[in-house]
Amino acid sequence: MLLYTITLNIDFYTFLTENASSRLQDIPSDHVLNTLTEKKLIGDCVVHLGIELGLSINSIKETIVNNPRDLYDRIHNLLIKWKSCNEPNMVTPTIYRLMVALKRVEASEGLAFVMKTYGVKLNYVVRVRVQAADRVFSNFDEVSTRTASSAGFTKEEINFTKMGMIALNILADVLYDLLKQDKPNLRPRSDCDITYLYSEHRKLNKHIPSNLWGGTWQTIQNTDIAIGDDIERIRLTRNELQHSRIFKLEDKRFIELCNILSDLLKRFDHHNTPTRLYTDALNDILAKTISAEEVKSIENDILGKYTLNRLIYEPL
């Protein structure tokens, strides 16, 4: 089994947390896009980069056909198409999004160049463990540090808040969008939570998990990536939060769940083709500054709701 580690010294998410709402929301300059390709700072990742930027498969194919020989002409063409922002599901052309895309396709030289250009300090260690075909990124632990101290909450409370936001909003959206494909007269999204949506998917019994319904984290393998398996992962994430006795999520578990859900949301981006990519919504939550009001709101929505309803509703 192939296993190795790559270490990049990049202060990535901490910097984005503090700046994502300001100048990193600007459109990257033509100079930056040109330099990325002229100096060959991006590897052989045309298709993957196009997908990360939200370009359609047809657009990526067209780029490859029009530039059959020159890899960097293809990449440059993709970046220019992305900057023009003329496709419905395209990722917003901002400096922030470019950094995220370059990181995901492991274009370390290109990422370092963009970050240096826009003043990101290169002092944060990002570890990438590669085993077989799986990539695990241990880089989410720095996201909450500043927000926790500024709002007066611990890092573990901020972790729980962000994971709660992900579950209540993004994961519920995933189940709703998936169910709507088979149930057109579905009730409004605002009336649907994960409990209801999971039960409807289970009744429908279309996307059957590899180990059948009602599995545990221990029974779901990394190689189990059927739609039903991801429905189970959503249920287990929701349960883990709602059944918690304390409003805290340790860094180690937070990182594990972020990795699991990042892969899951990439799969649903391709399957559900949402108007706005789920992975974009995930990155926004991970990078955002959490307010005291949001902490209290999520605590009430998750732990408060469970306390009030535990005698009424059976756990999933």
CSV table of C-alpha atoms in Angstrom, one decimal:
chain,number,residue,atom,x,y,z
A,1,MET,CA,0.0,0.0,0.0
A,2,LEU,CA,1.5,3.3,-1.1
A,3,LEU,CA,1.9,5.8,1.7
A,4,TYR,CA,3.9,9.0,1.8
A,5,THR,CA,3.7,12.5,3.2
A,6,ILE,CA,4.1,15.9,1.5
A,7,THR,CA,4.7,19.0,3.6
A,8,LEU,CA,4.0,22.5,2.4
A,9,ASN,CA,4.8,25.6,4.5
A,10,ILE,CA,1.7,27.6,3.8
A,11,ASP,CA,-0.4,29.8,6.2
A,12,PHE,CA,-3.5,29.1,4.2
A,13,TYR,CA,-6.8,28.9,6.0
A,14,THR,CA,-5.7,31.1,8.9
A,15,PHE,CA,-5.0,33.9,6.5
A,16,LEU,CA,-8.2,33.3,4.5
A,17,THR,CA,-10.2,33.4,7.6
A,18,GLU,CA,-9.1,36.9,8.3
A,19,ASN,CA,-9.2,38.2,4.7
A,20,ALA,CA,-11.8,36.2,2.8
A,21,SER,CA,-14.4,39.0,3.2
A,22,SER,CA,-12.0,41.7,2.0
A,23,ARG,CA,-9.4,41.9,-0.8
A,24,LEU,CA,-9.3,38.1,-1.4
A,25,GLN,CA,-12.8,38.5,-2.9
A,26,ASP,CA,-11.3,40.6,-5.7
A,27,ILE,CA,-10.9,39.1,-9.2
A,28,PRO,CA,-7.3,37.9,-9.8
A,29,SER,CA,-5.4,40.0,-12.2
A,30,ASP,CA,-4.5,38.9,-15.7
A,31,HIS,CA,-0.8,39.2,-14.7
A,32,VAL,CA,-1.3,36.5,-12.0
A,33,LEU,CA,-3.2,34.2,-14.4
A,34,ASN,CA,-0.6,34.7,-17.2
A,35,THR,CA,2.3,34.1,-14.8
A,36,LEU,CA,0.8,30.8,-13.6
A,37,THR,CA,0.9,29.4,-17.1
A,38,GLU,CA,3.9,31.2,-18.6
A,39,LYS,CA,6.1,30.1,-15.8
A,40,LYS,CA,4.4,26.6,-15.7
A,41,LEU,CA,3.5,26.9,-12.0
A,42,ILE,CA,0.5,24.4,-12.4
A,43,GLY,CA,1.0,20.7,-13.0
A,44,ASP,CA,-0.7,18.4,-15.4
A,45,CYS,CA,-4.2,18.8,-14.0
A,46,VAL,CA,-6.3,20.4,-16.7
A,47,VAL,CA,-9.5,18.3,-16.1
A,48,HIS,CA,-9.3,18.5,-12.3
A,49,LEU,CA,-8.6,22.2,-12.3
A,50,GLY,CA,-11.5,22.8,-14.6
A,51,ILE,CA,-13.8,20.9,-12.3
A,52,GLU,CA,-12.6,22.7,-9.2
A,53,LEU,CA,-13.3,26.0,-10.9
A,54,GLY,CA,-16.8,24.9,-11.8
A,55,LEU,CA,-16.4,24.7,-15.5
A,56,SER,CA,-18.7,22.3,-17.4
A,57,ILE,CA,-17.3,19.1,-18.8
A,58,ASN,CA,-18.1,20.3,-22.3
A,59,SER,CA,-16.1,23.5,-21.7
A,60,ILE,CA,-13.1,21.4,-20.5
A,61,LYS,CA,-13.4,19.1,-23.5
A,62,GLU,CA,-13.5,22.0,-25.8
A,63,THR,CA,-10.4,23.5,-24.2
A,64,ILE,CA,-8.5,20.2,-24.7
A,65,VAL,CA,-9.6,19.9,-28.3
A,66,ASN,CA,-8.7,23.5,-29.2
A,67,ASN,CA,-5.2,23.1,-27.5
A,68,PRO,CA,-4.3,19.5,-28.2
A,69,ARG,CA,-0.5,19.9,-27.8
A,70,ASP,CA,0.3,22.7,-25.3
A,71,LEU,CA,-0.7,21.8,-21.8
A,72,TYR,CA,-0.2,25.4,-20.5
A,73,ASP,CA,-2.3,26.9,-23.3
A,74,ARG,CA,-5.1,24.6,-22.1
A,75,ILE,CA,-4.7,25.7,-18.5
A,76,HIS,CA,-4.5,29.4,-19.5
A,77,ASN,CA,-7.7,29.0,-21.5
A,78,LEU,CA,-9.5,27.4,-18.5
A,79,LEU,CA,-8.4,30.3,-16.3
A,80,ILE,CA,-9.6,32.9,-18.8
A,81,LYS,CA,-12.9,31.1,-19.2
A,82,TRP,CA,-13.3,31.0,-15.4
A,83,LYS,CA,-12.5,34.7,-15.1
A,84,SER,CA,-15.2,35.5,-17.6
A,85,CYS,CA,-17.7,33.8,-15.4
A,86,ASN,CA,-20.2,32.9,-18.1
A,87,GLU,CA,-21.3,29.4,-17.0
A,88,PRO,CA,-24.2,28.9,-14.5
A,89,ASN,CA,-22.3,26.6,-12.1
A,90,MET,CA,-19.0,28.2,-12.3
A,91,VAL,CA,-17.1,29.1,-9.1
A,92,THR,CA,-17.0,32.9,-8.4
A,93,PRO,CA,-13.8,34.2,-9.9
A,94,THR,CA,-12.0,35.5,-6.8
A,95,ILE,CA,-8.5,35.3,-5.5
A,96,TYR,CA,-9.8,33.2,-2.7
A,97,ARG,CA,-11.4,30.6,-5.0
A,98,LEU,CA,-8.3,30.4,-7.1
A,99,MET,CA,-6.2,29.6,-4.0
A,100,VAL,CA,-8.7,26.9,-3.0
A,101,ALA,CA,-8.6,25.4,-6.5
A,102,LEU,CA,-4.8,25.4,-6.7
A,103,LYS,CA,-4.6,23.8,-3.3
A,104,ARG,CA,-7.0,21.0,-4.2
A,105,VAL,CA,-5.2,20.1,-7.4
A,106,GLU,CA,-1.9,20.2,-5.4
A,107,ALA,CA,-0.4,22.9,-7.6
A,108,SER,CA,2.0,23.9,-4.8
A,109,GLU,CA,4.2,26.2,-6.9
A,110,GLY,CA,1.2,28.0,-8.3
A,111,LEU,CA,-0.4,28.3,-4.9
A,112,ALA,CA,2.8,29.7,-3.3
A,113,PHE,CA,3.1,32.3,-6.1
A,114,VAL,CA,-0.5,33.5,-5.7
A,115,MET,CA,-0.2,33.6,-2.0
A,116,LYS,CA,3.1,35.5,-2.1
A,117,THR,CA,1.6,38.0,-4.6
A,118,TYR,CA,-1.3,38.7,-2.3
A,119,GLY,CA,0.8,38.8,0.9
A,120,VAL,CA,0.1,35.4,2.5
A,121,LYS,CA,2.8,34.5,5.1
A,122,LEU,CA,4.3,31.1,4.3
A,123,ASN,CA,4.6,29.6,7.7
A,124,TYR,CA,1.9,27.1,8.2
A,125,VAL,CA,2.4,23.4,7.8
A,126,VAL,CA,-0.1,21.5,5.6
A,127,ARG,CA,0.3,17.7,5.7
A,128,VAL,CA,-1.0,15.6,2.9
A,129,ARG,CA,-1.1,11.9,3.4
A,130,VAL,CA,-1.6,9.8,0.3
A,131,GLN,CA,-2.6,6.2,0.7
A,132,ALA,CA,-3.6,4.3,-2.5
A,133,ALA,CA,-6.0,6.7,-4.2
A,134,ASP,CA,-7.2,8.6,-1.1
A,135,ARG,CA,-6.0,12.0,-0.1
A,136,VAL,CA,-6.4,13.2,3.5
A,137,PHE,CA,-5.8,16.9,4.2
A,138,SER,CA,-4.9,17.9,7.8
A,139,ASN,CA,-5.4,21.6,7.3
A,140,PHE,CA,-8.7,22.5,8.9
A,141,ASP,CA,-7.5,22.8,12.5
A,142,GLU,CA,-6.3,26.4,12.1
A,143,VAL,CA,-9.6,27.7,10.7
A,144,SER,CA,-11.2,28.5,14.0
A,145,THR,CA,-8.4,29.9,16.1
A,146,ARG,CA,-8.9,33.6,15.6
A,147,THR,CA,-12.7,33.4,15.6
A,148,ALA,CA,-12.8,31.6,18.9
A,149,SER,CA,-10.7,34.1,20.8
A,150,SER,CA,-12.4,37.1,19.3
A,151,ALA,CA,-15.9,35.9,20.2
A,152,GLY,CA,-14.9,34.7,23.6
A,153,PHE,CA,-15.6,31.0,22.9
A,154,THR,CA,-13.1,28.1,22.9
A,155,LYS,CA,-11.8,26.5,19.7
A,156,GLU,CA,-13.8,23.4,20.4
A,157,GLU,CA,-17.0,25.4,20.7
A,158,ILE,CA,-16.2,27.1,17.4
A,159,ASN,CA,-15.5,23.7,15.8
A,160,PHE,CA,-18.9,22.4,17.0
A,161,THR,CA,-20.6,25.6,15.6
A,162,LYS,CA,-19.1,25.3,12.2
A,163,MET,CA,-19.8,21.6,12.0
A,164,GLY,CA,-23.4,22.3,13.1
A,165,MET,CA,-23.7,24.9,10.3
A,166,ILE,CA,-22.4,22.4,7.8
A,167,ALA,CA,-24.9,19.8,8.9
A,168,LEU,CA,-28.0,22.0,9.3
A,169,ASN,CA,-27.5,23.8,6.0
A,170,ILE,CA,-25.2,22.0,3.5
A,171,LEU,CA,-25.9,18.4,4.4
A,172,ALA,CA,-29.6,19.0,4.6
A,173,ASP,CA,-29.5,20.7,1.2
A,174,VAL,CA,-27.7,17.7,-0.2
A,175,LEU,CA,-30.5,15.3,1.0
A,176,TYR,CA,-33.2,17.6,-0.2
A,177,ASP,CA,-31.8,18.1,-3.7
A,178,LEU,CA,-31.3,14.4,-4.0
A,179,LEU,CA,-34.8,13.6,-2.9
A,180,LYS,CA,-36.4,16.2,-5.1
A,181,GLN,CA,-35.1,14.3,-8.2
A,182,ASP,CA,-37.5,11.4,-7.3
A,183,LYS,CA,-40.2,13.3,-5.4
A,184,PRO,CA,-41.1,16.5,-7.3
A,185,ASN,CA,-43.9,17.6,-5.0
A,186,LEU,CA,-41.6,17.6,-1.9
A,187,ARG,CA,-42.5,20.0,0.8
A,188,PRO,CA,-40.5,23.3,1.0
A,189,ARG,CA,-36.8,23.1,2.0
A,190,SER,CA,-37.5,25.2,5.2
A,191,ASP,CA,-39.9,22.4,6.4
A,192,CYS,CA,-37.3,19.6,5.9
A,193,ASP,CA,-34.6,18.7,8.4
A,194,ILE,CA,-32.1,15.8,8.1
A,195,THR,CA,-34.4,13.5,10.3
A,196,TYR,CA,-37.3,13.9,7.8
A,197,LEU,CA,-35.1,13.7,4.7
A,198,TYR,CA,-33.2,10.6,5.8
A,199,SER,CA,-36.5,8.8,6.6
A,200,GLU,CA,-37.9,9.7,3.2
A,201,HIS,CA,-34.8,8.4,1.5
A,202,ARG,CA,-35.0,5.2,3.5
A,203,LYS,CA,-38.7,4.8,2.6
A,204,LEU,CA,-37.9,5.4,-1.1
A,205,ASN,CA,-35.1,2.8,-0.8
A,206,LYS,CA,-33.6,3.8,-4.1
A,207,HIS,CA,-30.0,4.5,-2.9
A,208,ILE,CA,-29.3,1.5,-0.8
A,209,PRO,CA,-26.1,1.7,1.3
A,210,SER,CA,-23.4,-1.0,0.8
A,211,ASN,CA,-24.0,-2.3,4.3
A,212,LEU,CA,-27.8,-1.6,4.2
A,213,TRP,CA,-29.5,1.1,6.3
A,214,GLY,CA,-28.6,2.1,9.8
A,215,GLY,CA,-24.9,1.4,9.8
A,216,THR,CA,-22.2,2.8,12.0
A,217,TRP,CA,-19.0,4.7,11.4
A,218,GLN,CA,-17.2,1.4,11.9
A,219,THR,CA,-19.2,-0.5,9.3
A,220,ILE,CA,-18.7,2.2,6.5
A,221,GLN,CA,-15.4,1.7,4.8
A,222,ASN,CA,-13.5,4.5,2.9
A,223,THR,CA,-14.1,2.5,-0.3
A,224,ASP,CA,-17.9,2.6,0.3
A,225,ILE,CA,-18.8,5.6,-1.9
A,226,ALA,CA,-22.3,4.7,-3.1
A,227,ILE,CA,-24.9,7.5,-2.8
A,228,GLY,CA,-26.5,5.4,0.0
A,229,ASP,CA,-23.2,5.3,1.9
A,230,ASP,CA,-23.0,9.0,1.8
A,231,ILE,CA,-26.6,9.3,3.0
A,232,GLU,CA,-25.6,7.2,6.0
A,233,ARG,CA,-22.5,9.4,6.6
A,234,ILE,CA,-24.8,12.5,6.7
A,235,ARG,CA,-27.1,10.7,9.2
A,236,LEU,CA,-24.1,9.7,11.4
A,237,THR,CA,-22.7,13.3,11.3
A,238,ARG,CA,-26.0,14.7,12.4
A,239,ASN,CA,-26.4,12.1,15.1
A,240,GLU,CA,-22.9,12.7,16.4
A,241,LEU,CA,-23.6,16.4,16.9
A,242,GLN,CA,-27.2,16.1,18.2
A,243,HIS,CA,-26.5,13.3,20.6
A,244,SER,CA,-23.4,15.1,22.1
A,245,ARG,CA,-23.6,15.9,25.8
A,246,ILE,CA,-21.4,18.9,25.4
A,247,PHE,CA,-21.2,21.8,22.9
A,248,LYS,CA,-17.6,21.0,22.0
A,249,LEU,CA,-15.8,19.2,19.1
A,250,GLU,CA,-12.2,18.4,19.5
A,251,ASP,CA,-9.7,19.3,16.8
A,252,LYS,CA,-8.9,15.8,15.8
A,253,ARG,CA,-12.5,14.8,15.3
A,254,PHE,CA,-13.3,18.1,13.6
A,255,ILE,CA,-10.5,17.5,11.0
A,256,GLU,CA,-11.7,13.9,10.5
A,257,LEU,CA,-15.3,15.0,9.8
A,258,CYS,CA,-14.1,17.9,7.5
A,259,ASN,CA,-12.1,15.4,5.4
A,260,ILE,CA,-15.0,12.9,5.2
A,261,LEU,CA,-17.5,15.6,4.3
A,262,SER,CA,-15.2,17.4,1.8
A,263,ASP,CA,-15.0,14.1,-0.2
A,264,LEU,CA,-18.7,13.5,0.2
A,265,LEU,CA,-19.7,16.9,-1.0
A,266,LYS,CA,-17.4,16.7,-4.1
A,267,ARG,CA,-19.3,13.5,-5.0
A,268,PHE,CA,-22.7,15.2,-4.6
A,269,ASP,CA,-21.5,18.3,-6.5
A,270,HIS,CA,-21.1,15.9,-9.5
A,271,HIS,CA,-24.3,14.0,-8.9
A,272,ASN,CA,-26.8,16.7,-7.9
A,273,THR,CA,-25.2,19.5,-9.9
A,274,PRO,CA,-26.4,22.2,-7.6
A,275,THR,CA,-26.7,25.9,-8.6
A,276,ARG,CA,-24.0,26.7,-6.0
A,277,LEU,CA,-21.4,24.0,-5.3
A,278,TYR,CA,-21.7,22.4,-1.9
A,279,THR,CA,-17.9,22.4,-1.6
A,280,ASP,CA,-18.0,26.2,-2.0
A,281,ALA,CA,-20.5,26.5,0.8
A,282,LEU,CA,-18.3,24.2,2.9
A,283,ASN,CA,-15.2,26.4,2.3
A,284,ASP,CA,-17.2,29.6,3.2
A,285,ILE,CA,-18.2,28.1,6.5
A,286,LEU,CA,-14.7,27.0,7.3
A,287,ALA,CA,-13.2,30.4,6.4
A,288,LYS,CA,-15.9,32.6,8.0
A,289,THR,CA,-15.6,34.5,11.3
A,290,ILE,CA,-18.1,33.1,13.8
A,291,SER,CA,-20.2,35.5,15.9
A,292,ALA,CA,-21.5,34.9,19.4
A,293,GLU,CA,-25.0,34.9,18.0
A,294,GLU,CA,-24.2,32.1,15.6
A,295,VAL,CA,-22.7,30.0,18.4
A,296,LYS,CA,-25.8,30.3,20.5
A,297,SER,CA,-28.1,29.8,17.5
A,298,ILE,CA,-26.4,26.5,16.5
A,299,GLU,CA,-26.3,25.4,20.1
A,300,ASN,CA,-30.1,25.9,20.4
A,301,ASP,CA,-30.8,24.4,17.0
A,302,ILE,CA,-28.8,21.2,17.7
A,303,LEU,CA,-28.5,20.5,21.4
A,304,GLY,CA,-31.7,22.4,22.5
A,305,LYS,CA,-33.8,20.7,19.9
A,306,TYR,CA,-32.5,17.3,20.8
A,307,THR,CA,-33.2,17.9,24.5
A,308,LEU,CA,-36.8,18.9,23.8
A,309,ASN,CA,-37.6,16.2,21.3
A,310,ARG,CA,-35.7,13.2,22.5
A,311,LEU,CA,-38.8,11.8,24.2
A,312,ILE,CA,-40.9,12.4,21.1
A,313,TYR,CA,-38.7,11.3,18.2
A,314,GLU,CA,-36.7,8.1,17.9
A,315,PRO,CA,-33.1,8.7,17.1
A,316,LEU,CA,-32.1,7.9,13.5
